[in-house]
Amino acid sequence: MNNARQAVADLDGIRIAYDDHGSADHAATLFLHGFPLSASMWSGQLALADRHRLIIPDLRGHGQSAVTEGTVTMATMADDMAKLLDTLNIETVTVCGLSMGGYVAWEFWRRHRDRLAALILFDTRAVADTEEVRRGRQMMAAQVVSSGAEMAATSMLPKLMAKSTYEHRSSTVDAVRQMILATDPHGIAATQRGMSKRVDMTDSLSEIEVPTLVICGEEDSISPPDEMEGFANKMPNARFCRIEDAGHLAPLEQPASTNVFISDFLTNI
Ligand code: MLT
């Protein structure tokens, strides 16, 4: 049964919106969206709620959650998530993060690892930014505040999905565009600054012992499959898989095939 509950938590004055699907009797998985999207990107995963509890927040600065200006680091977002779990009386979770959500998942491991049962990492990276990428983030942060979220949609949308998604699934492309346009420009800017400061995880990979599923869209040009397979191979308990006809947003582009991998993983941990 899918007992969907949309709610807002007040975490020390920061409003975090989240959906809580499935039975509280099942182990919980926390789904962390990519940048600059929202909880809606996981709509294709709601089918999993018949056998799993799914906690799906809008991360700070995104969707219906509070926007804080300046810099919002991945550590701040990970701490928000630990506080959200406190309010829900959930001790341990599987964290499933896509891209930026994956960066937050790494921080959750660094800061709250006693609460981490397992990891699912979609289309994300273990390395920190190069100086060039950092400069690009600073530039977008400045531009988006002066000209609005449209520029983020224009610059990001062509890179996010697979060729077949652009050609045959215009409703998916439009849904992604709408999510970006709905994101507060100050949220986009603060998150770009935060992502530019993220820690390089390469040297920590061998210490991450929780069961881990690493999934990459075969046409992901932002976090390419070979790079993801490379970091999965450095993790002692990780399995890597590719999703056909998907780019950087594999669970949104190919929900049915990604759900088979997620469900199989969650059932067997
Ligand atoms: C994302 O999809 O979350 C972004 O591509 C992450 C990033 O900008 O590094």
mmCIF file of C-alpha atoms and ligand atoms in Angstrom:
data_model
loop_
_atom_site.group_PDB
_atom_site.id
_atom_site.type_symbol
_atom_site.label_atom_id
_atom_site.label_comp_id
_atom_site.label_asym_id
_atom_site.label_seq_id
_atom_site.Cartn_x
_atom_site.Cartn_y
_atom_site.Cartn_z
ATOM 1 C CA MET A 1 0.000 0.000 0.000
ATOM 2 C CA ASN A 2 1.277 3.491 -0.831
ATOM 3 C CA ASN A 3 0.372 5.779 2.069
ATOM 4 C CA ALA A 4 1.766 8.978 0.524
ATOM 5 C CA ARG A 5 2.222 11.794 2.996
ATOM 6 C CA GLN A 6 3.390 15.224 1.860
ATOM 7 C CA ALA A 7 4.726 17.244 4.717
ATOM 8 C CA VAL A 8 7.017 20.033 5.822
ATOM 9 C CA ALA A 9 9.522 19.706 8.643
ATOM 10 C CA ASP A 10 10.872 22.702 10.547
ATOM 11 C CA LEU A 11 14.535 21.880 11.151
ATOM 12 C CA ASP A 12 15.885 24.566 13.492
ATOM 13 C CA GLY A 13 14.004 27.216 11.518
ATOM 14 C CA ILE A 14 14.770 25.736 8.074
ATOM 15 C CA ARG A 15 11.678 24.463 6.260
ATOM 16 C CA ILE A 16 12.265 21.173 4.441
ATOM 17 C CA ALA A 17 9.422 19.753 2.330
ATOM 18 C CA TYR A 18 9.327 16.004 1.848
ATOM 19 C CA ASP A 19 7.144 13.130 0.722
ATOM 20 C CA ASP A 20 6.864 9.984 2.787
ATOM 21 C CA HIS A 21 5.592 7.026 0.769
ATOM 22 C CA GLY A 22 4.954 3.434 1.785
ATOM 23 C CA SER A 23 4.604 1.737 5.110
ATOM 24 C CA ALA A 24 6.591 2.855 8.157
ATOM 25 C CA ASP A 25 7.059 -0.878 8.865
ATOM 26 C CA HIS A 26 9.453 -1.114 5.916
ATOM 27 C CA ALA A 27 13.104 -0.047 5.945
ATOM 28 C CA ALA A 28 13.449 3.536 4.683
ATOM 29 C CA THR A 29 15.322 4.813 1.644
ATOM 30 C CA LEU A 30 16.099 8.513 1.377
ATOM 31 C CA PHE A 31 16.009 9.766 -2.232
ATOM 32 C CA LEU A 32 18.161 12.862 -2.907
ATOM 33 C CA HIS A 33 17.547 14.668 -6.170
ATOM 34 C CA GLY A 34 20.030 16.276 -8.551
ATOM 35 C CA PHE A 35 20.708 19.958 -9.215
ATOM 36 C CA PRO A 36 18.666 22.129 -9.737
ATOM 37 C CA LEU A 37 15.708 19.759 -9.600
ATOM 38 C CA SER A 38 13.334 18.624 -6.848
ATOM 39 C CA ALA A 39 11.672 15.616 -5.231
ATOM 40 C CA SER A 40 9.507 15.358 -8.370
ATOM 41 C CA MET A 41 12.387 13.822 -10.284
ATOM 42 C CA TRP A 42 11.761 10.565 -8.393
ATOM 43 C CA SER A 43 8.107 10.233 -9.504
ATOM 44 C CA GLY A 44 9.019 7.141 -11.539
ATOM 45 C CA GLN A 45 10.272 5.452 -8.366
ATOM 46 C CA LEU A 46 6.962 5.719 -6.449
ATOM 47 C CA ALA A 47 6.068 2.277 -7.783
ATOM 48 C CA LEU A 48 8.626 0.956 -5.267
ATOM 49 C CA ALA A 49 6.472 2.115 -2.341
ATOM 50 C CA ASP A 50 4.495 -1.121 -2.212
ATOM 51 C CA ARG A 51 7.511 -2.850 -0.639
ATOM 52 C CA HIS A 52 9.749 -0.041 0.615
ATOM 53 C CA ARG A 53 9.388 3.192 2.570
ATOM 54 C CA LEU A 54 10.533 6.123 0.441
ATOM 55 C CA ILE A 55 11.459 9.468 2.009
ATOM 56 C CA ILE A 56 11.801 12.033 -0.783
ATOM 57 C CA PRO A 57 12.739 15.581 0.263
ATOM 58 C CA ASP A 58 13.294 18.782 -1.648
ATOM 59 C CA LEU A 59 16.852 19.657 -0.660
ATOM 60 C CA ARG A 60 17.488 23.123 0.764
ATOM 61 C CA GLY A 61 17.190 25.787 -1.933
ATOM 62 C CA HIS A 62 15.055 23.551 -4.182
ATOM 63 C CA GLY A 63 11.364 22.760 -4.718
ATOM 64 C CA GLN A 64 9.195 23.774 -1.770
ATOM 65 C CA SER A 65 12.040 23.857 0.765
ATOM 66 C CA ALA A 66 13.594 26.962 2.284
ATOM 67 C CA VAL A 67 16.133 28.992 0.345
ATOM 68 C CA THR A 68 19.153 30.256 2.218
ATOM 69 C CA GLU A 69 21.420 32.665 0.379
ATOM 70 C CA GLY A 70 25.219 32.659 0.263
ATOM 71 C CA THR A 71 26.742 29.178 0.114
ATOM 72 C CA VAL A 72 24.946 25.932 0.924
ATOM 73 C CA THR A 73 27.465 23.120 1.198
ATOM 74 C CA MET A 74 26.865 19.422 0.689
ATOM 75 C CA ALA A 75 27.620 18.992 4.409
ATOM 76 C CA THR A 76 24.794 21.404 5.305
ATOM 77 C CA MET A 77 22.399 19.423 3.131
ATOM 78 C CA ALA A 78 23.565 16.134 4.700
ATOM 79 C CA ASP A 79 22.986 17.582 8.168
ATOM 80 C CA ASP A 80 19.500 18.723 7.090
ATOM 81 C CA MET A 81 18.796 15.128 6.108
ATOM 82 C CA ALA A 82 20.002 13.733 9.439
ATOM 83 C CA LYS A 83 17.701 16.199 11.216
ATOM 84 C CA LEU A 84 14.806 15.219 8.948
ATOM 85 C CA LEU A 85 15.365 11.567 9.880
ATOM 86 C CA ASP A 86 15.343 12.583 13.551
ATOM 87 C CA THR A 87 11.926 14.198 13.150
ATOM 88 C CA LEU A 88 10.659 11.021 11.481
ATOM 89 C CA ASN A 89 12.198 8.788 14.176
ATOM 90 C CA ILE A 90 14.206 6.930 11.552
ATOM 91 C CA GLU A 91 17.527 5.673 12.859
ATOM 92 C CA THR A 92 19.144 4.141 9.744
ATOM 93 C CA VAL A 93 18.482 4.524 6.019
ATOM 94 C CA THR A 94 19.661 3.611 2.588
ATOM 95 C CA VAL A 95 20.654 6.859 0.893
ATOM 96 C CA CYS A 96 19.950 7.004 -2.837
ATOM 97 C CA GLY A 97 21.410 10.132 -4.441
ATOM 98 C CA LEU A 98 21.612 11.324 -8.017
ATOM 99 C CA SER A 99 24.517 13.571 -9.042
ATOM 100 C CA MET A 100 24.337 16.414 -6.476
ATOM 101 C CA GLY A 101 22.262 14.002 -4.370
ATOM 102 C CA GLY A 102 25.259 11.665 -4.617
ATOM 103 C CA TYR A 103 27.571 14.433 -3.350
ATOM 104 C CA VAL A 104 25.205 14.824 -0.381
ATOM 105 C CA ALA A 105 25.251 11.035 0.098
ATOM 106 C CA TRP A 106 29.084 11.100 0.340
ATOM 107 C CA GLU A 107 28.786 13.776 3.040
ATOM 108 C CA PHE A 108 26.123 11.739 4.828
ATOM 109 C CA TRP A 109 28.664 8.898 4.970
ATOM 110 C CA ARG A 110 31.378 11.266 6.236
ATOM 111 C CA ARG A 111 29.211 12.866 8.941
ATOM 112 C CA HIS A 112 26.484 10.351 9.839
ATOM 113 C CA ARG A 113 27.849 6.980 8.828
ATOM 114 C CA ASP A 114 26.387 5.173 11.834
ATOM 115 C CA ARG A 115 22.968 5.897 10.290
ATOM 116 C CA LEU A 116 23.835 4.661 6.803
ATOM 117 C CA ALA A 117 22.647 1.129 5.948
ATOM 118 C CA ALA A 118 23.484 1.183 2.238
ATOM 119 C CA LEU A 119 24.117 3.528 -0.688
ATOM 120 C CA ILE A 120 22.671 3.860 -4.161
ATOM 121 C CA LEU A 121 24.635 6.310 -6.308
ATOM 122 C CA PHE A 122 23.126 7.431 -9.599
ATOM 123 C CA ASP A 123 25.047 9.435 -12.179
ATOM 124 C CA THR A 124 27.444 11.124 -9.799
ATOM 125 C CA ARG A 125 31.153 11.769 -9.269
ATOM 126 C CA ALA A 126 33.688 11.074 -6.538
ATOM 127 C CA VAL A 127 36.211 13.702 -7.638
ATOM 128 C CA ALA A 128 36.107 17.355 -6.612
ATOM 129 C CA ASP A 129 35.780 20.138 -9.182
ATOM 130 C CA THR A 130 38.663 21.393 -11.279
ATOM 131 C CA GLU A 131 39.424 25.125 -11.080
ATOM 132 C CA GLU A 132 37.744 25.591 -14.450
ATOM 133 C CA VAL A 133 34.517 23.943 -13.247
ATOM 134 C CA ARG A 134 34.627 26.063 -10.075
ATOM 135 C CA ARG A 135 34.881 29.220 -12.160
ATOM 136 C CA GLY A 136 31.898 28.076 -14.265
ATOM 137 C CA ARG A 137 29.860 27.558 -11.104
ATOM 138 C CA GLN A 138 30.721 31.030 -9.808
ATOM 139 C CA MET A 139 29.714 32.466 -13.148
ATOM 140 C CA MET A 140 26.344 30.697 -13.173
ATOM 141 C CA ALA A 141 25.742 31.734 -9.551
ATOM 142 C CA ALA A 142 26.209 35.394 -10.496
ATOM 143 C CA GLN A 143 24.208 35.197 -13.737
ATOM 144 C CA VAL A 144 21.248 33.289 -12.358
ATOM 145 C CA VAL A 145 20.724 35.836 -9.586
ATOM 146 C CA SER A 146 20.742 38.713 -12.058
ATOM 147 C CA SER A 147 18.798 37.081 -14.893
ATOM 148 C CA GLY A 148 16.706 34.224 -13.414
ATOM 149 C CA ALA A 149 16.510 30.430 -13.615
ATOM 150 C CA GLU A 150 15.895 30.443 -17.376
ATOM 151 C CA MET A 151 19.648 30.711 -18.048
ATOM 152 C CA ALA A 152 20.280 27.603 -15.936
ATOM 153 C CA ALA A 153 17.633 25.705 -17.920
ATOM 154 C CA THR A 154 19.087 26.890 -21.219
ATOM 155 C CA SER A 155 22.658 25.930 -20.325
ATOM 156 C CA MET A 156 21.908 22.628 -18.590
ATOM 157 C CA LEU A 157 18.960 21.077 -20.401
ATOM 158 C CA PRO A 158 20.796 19.992 -23.599
ATOM 159 C CA LYS A 159 23.374 18.003 -21.566
ATOM 160 C CA LEU A 160 21.174 16.135 -19.134
ATOM 161 C CA MET A 161 19.510 13.346 -21.079
ATOM 162 C CA ALA A 162 20.086 10.683 -23.724
ATOM 163 C CA LYS A 163 19.488 11.246 -27.437
ATOM 164 C CA SER A 164 16.404 9.009 -27.414
ATOM 165 C CA THR A 165 14.896 10.944 -24.499
ATOM 166 C CA TYR A 166 15.133 14.225 -26.437
ATOM 167 C CA GLU A 167 13.750 12.538 -29.567
ATOM 168 C CA HIS A 168 10.926 10.453 -28.119
ATOM 169 C CA ARG A 169 10.037 11.589 -24.588
ATOM 170 C CA SER A 170 9.258 15.270 -24.823
ATOM 171 C CA SER A 171 7.097 15.143 -21.674
ATOM 172 C CA THR A 172 10.163 14.029 -19.676
ATOM 173 C CA VAL A 173 12.285 16.811 -21.172
ATOM 174 C CA ASP A 174 9.553 19.332 -20.406
ATOM 175 C CA ALA A 175 9.163 18.080 -16.820
ATOM 176 C CA VAL A 176 12.903 18.597 -16.240
ATOM 177 C CA ARG A 177 12.744 22.077 -17.738
ATOM 178 C CA GLN A 178 9.810 22.981 -15.485
ATOM 179 C CA MET A 179 11.674 21.704 -12.402
ATOM 180 C CA ILE A 180 14.682 23.893 -13.231
ATOM 181 C CA LEU A 181 12.514 26.952 -13.932
ATOM 182 C CA ALA A 182 10.696 26.451 -10.615
ATOM 183 C CA THR A 183 13.957 26.549 -8.645
ATOM 184 C CA ASP A 184 14.685 29.809 -6.845
ATOM 185 C CA PRO A 185 17.688 31.603 -8.455
ATOM 186 C CA HIS A 186 19.194 32.209 -4.995
ATOM 187 C CA GLY A 187 18.860 28.480 -4.284
ATOM 188 C CA ILE A 188 20.649 27.699 -7.549
ATOM 189 C CA ALA A 189 23.430 30.189 -6.757
ATOM 190 C CA ALA A 190 23.966 29.018 -3.168
ATOM 191 C CA THR A 191 24.083 25.377 -4.283
ATOM 192 C CA GLN A 192 26.543 26.067 -7.112
ATOM 193 C CA ARG A 193 28.876 27.724 -4.599
ATOM 194 C CA GLY A 194 28.387 24.792 -2.225
ATOM 195 C CA MET A 195 29.111 22.152 -4.871
ATOM 196 C CA SER A 196 32.317 23.957 -5.832
ATOM 197 C CA LYS A 197 33.612 23.431 -2.294
ATOM 198 C CA ARG A 198 32.862 19.718 -2.088
ATOM 199 C CA VAL A 199 35.431 17.261 -0.839
ATOM 200 C CA ASP A 200 37.280 14.886 -3.178
ATOM 201 C CA MET A 201 36.182 11.383 -2.143
ATOM 202 C CA THR A 202 38.748 9.422 -4.137
ATOM 203 C CA ASP A 203 40.955 8.533 -1.166
ATOM 204 C CA SER A 204 37.966 7.560 1.010
ATOM 205 C CA LEU A 205 36.345 5.116 -1.399
ATOM 206 C CA SER A 206 38.143 2.058 -0.009
ATOM 207 C CA GLU A 207 36.758 2.851 3.469
ATOM 208 C CA ILE A 208 33.089 2.906 2.436
ATOM 209 C CA GLU A 209 32.046 -0.570 3.451
ATOM 210 C CA VAL A 210 28.250 -0.364 3.259
ATOM 211 C CA PRO A 211 26.576 -2.291 0.408
ATOM 212 C CA THR A 212 26.548 0.081 -2.559
ATOM 213 C CA LEU A 213 24.836 0.084 -5.930
ATOM 214 C CA VAL A 214 26.389 2.411 -8.511
ATOM 215 C CA ILE A 215 24.159 3.086 -11.531
ATOM 216 C CA CYS A 216 24.948 5.139 -14.614
ATOM 217 C CA GLY A 217 23.007 6.023 -17.742
ATOM 218 C CA GLU A 218 25.020 4.704 -20.680
ATOM 219 C CA GLU A 219 24.973 8.141 -22.361
ATOM 220 C CA ASP A 220 25.780 10.195 -19.259
ATOM 221 C CA SER A 221 28.323 12.801 -20.385
ATOM 222 C CA ILE A 222 28.483 14.611 -17.005
ATOM 223 C CA SER A 223 29.417 11.585 -14.898
ATOM 224 C CA PRO A 224 30.459 9.108 -17.601
ATOM 225 C CA PRO A 225 30.008 5.326 -17.126
ATOM 226 C CA ASP A 226 33.736 4.501 -17.249
ATOM 227 C CA GLU A 227 34.478 7.062 -14.521
ATOM 228 C CA MET A 228 31.661 5.707 -12.352
ATOM 229 C CA GLU A 229 32.734 2.110 -12.878
ATOM 230 C CA GLY A 230 36.256 3.185 -11.915
ATOM 231 C CA PHE A 231 35.182 4.580 -8.542
ATOM 232 C CA ALA A 232 32.787 1.659 -7.918
ATOM 233 C CA ASN A 233 35.753 -0.690 -8.354
ATOM 234 C CA LYS A 234 37.547 1.108 -5.523
ATOM 235 C CA MET A 235 34.647 0.548 -3.106
ATOM 236 C CA PRO A 236 34.866 -2.801 -1.279
ATOM 237 C CA ASN A 237 31.164 -3.641 -1.424
ATOM 238 C CA ALA A 238 29.924 -1.924 -4.581
ATOM 239 C CA ARG A 239 28.273 -3.226 -7.711
ATOM 240 C CA PHE A 240 28.133 -1.203 -10.920
ATOM 241 C CA CYS A 241 25.469 -1.270 -13.623
ATOM 242 C CA ARG A 242 24.601 0.704 -16.732
ATOM 243 C CA ILE A 243 21.163 1.758 -17.948
ATOM 244 C CA GLU A 244 20.573 1.762 -21.704
ATOM 245 C CA ASP A 245 18.973 4.742 -23.449
ATOM 246 C CA ALA A 246 19.588 7.012 -20.489
ATOM 247 C CA GLY A 247 21.867 9.964 -19.861
ATOM 248 C CA HIS A 248 22.551 11.823 -16.614
ATOM 249 C CA LEU A 249 18.974 11.401 -15.307
ATOM 250 C CA ALA A 250 18.688 7.611 -15.583
ATOM 251 C CA PRO A 251 15.877 7.049 -13.011
ATOM 252 C CA LEU A 252 13.732 9.680 -14.696
ATOM 253 C CA GLU A 253 14.522 8.605 -18.246
ATOM 254 C CA GLN A 254 14.226 4.844 -17.687
ATOM 255 C CA PRO A 255 12.180 4.323 -14.493
ATOM 256 C CA ALA A 256 11.201 0.715 -15.194
ATOM 257 C CA SER A 257 14.718 -0.623 -15.679
ATOM 258 C CA THR A 258 16.212 1.429 -12.848
ATOM 259 C CA ASN A 259 13.452 0.253 -10.500
ATOM 260 C CA VAL A 260 14.371 -3.364 -11.186
ATOM 261 C CA PHE A 261 17.949 -2.651 -10.054
ATOM 262 C CA ILE A 262 16.856 -0.614 -7.013
ATOM 263 C CA SER A 263 14.258 -3.136 -5.905
ATOM 264 C CA ASP A 264 16.599 -6.088 -6.307
ATOM 265 C CA PHE A 265 19.301 -4.253 -4.325
ATOM 266 C CA LEU A 266 16.970 -3.113 -1.522
ATOM 267 C CA THR A 267 15.433 -6.563 -1.194
ATOM 268 C CA ASN A 268 18.791 -8.251 -0.833
ATOM 269 C CA ILE A 269 20.758 -5.976 1.506
HETATM 270 C C1 MLT B 1 23.478 17.439 -10.998
HETATM 271 O O1 MLT B 1 22.874 16.817 -11.879
HETATM 272 O O2 MLT B 1 23.122 17.388 -9.809
HETATM 273 C C2 MLT B 1 24.640 18.292 -11.417
HETATM 274 O O3 MLT B 1 25.072 17.912 -12.687
HETATM 275 C C3 MLT B 1 25.774 18.200 -10.422
HETATM 276 C C4 MLT B 1 26.918 19.090 -10.764
HETATM 277 O O4 MLT B 1 26.698 20.205 -11.254
HETATM 278 O O5 MLT B 1 28.080 18.704 -10.507
#
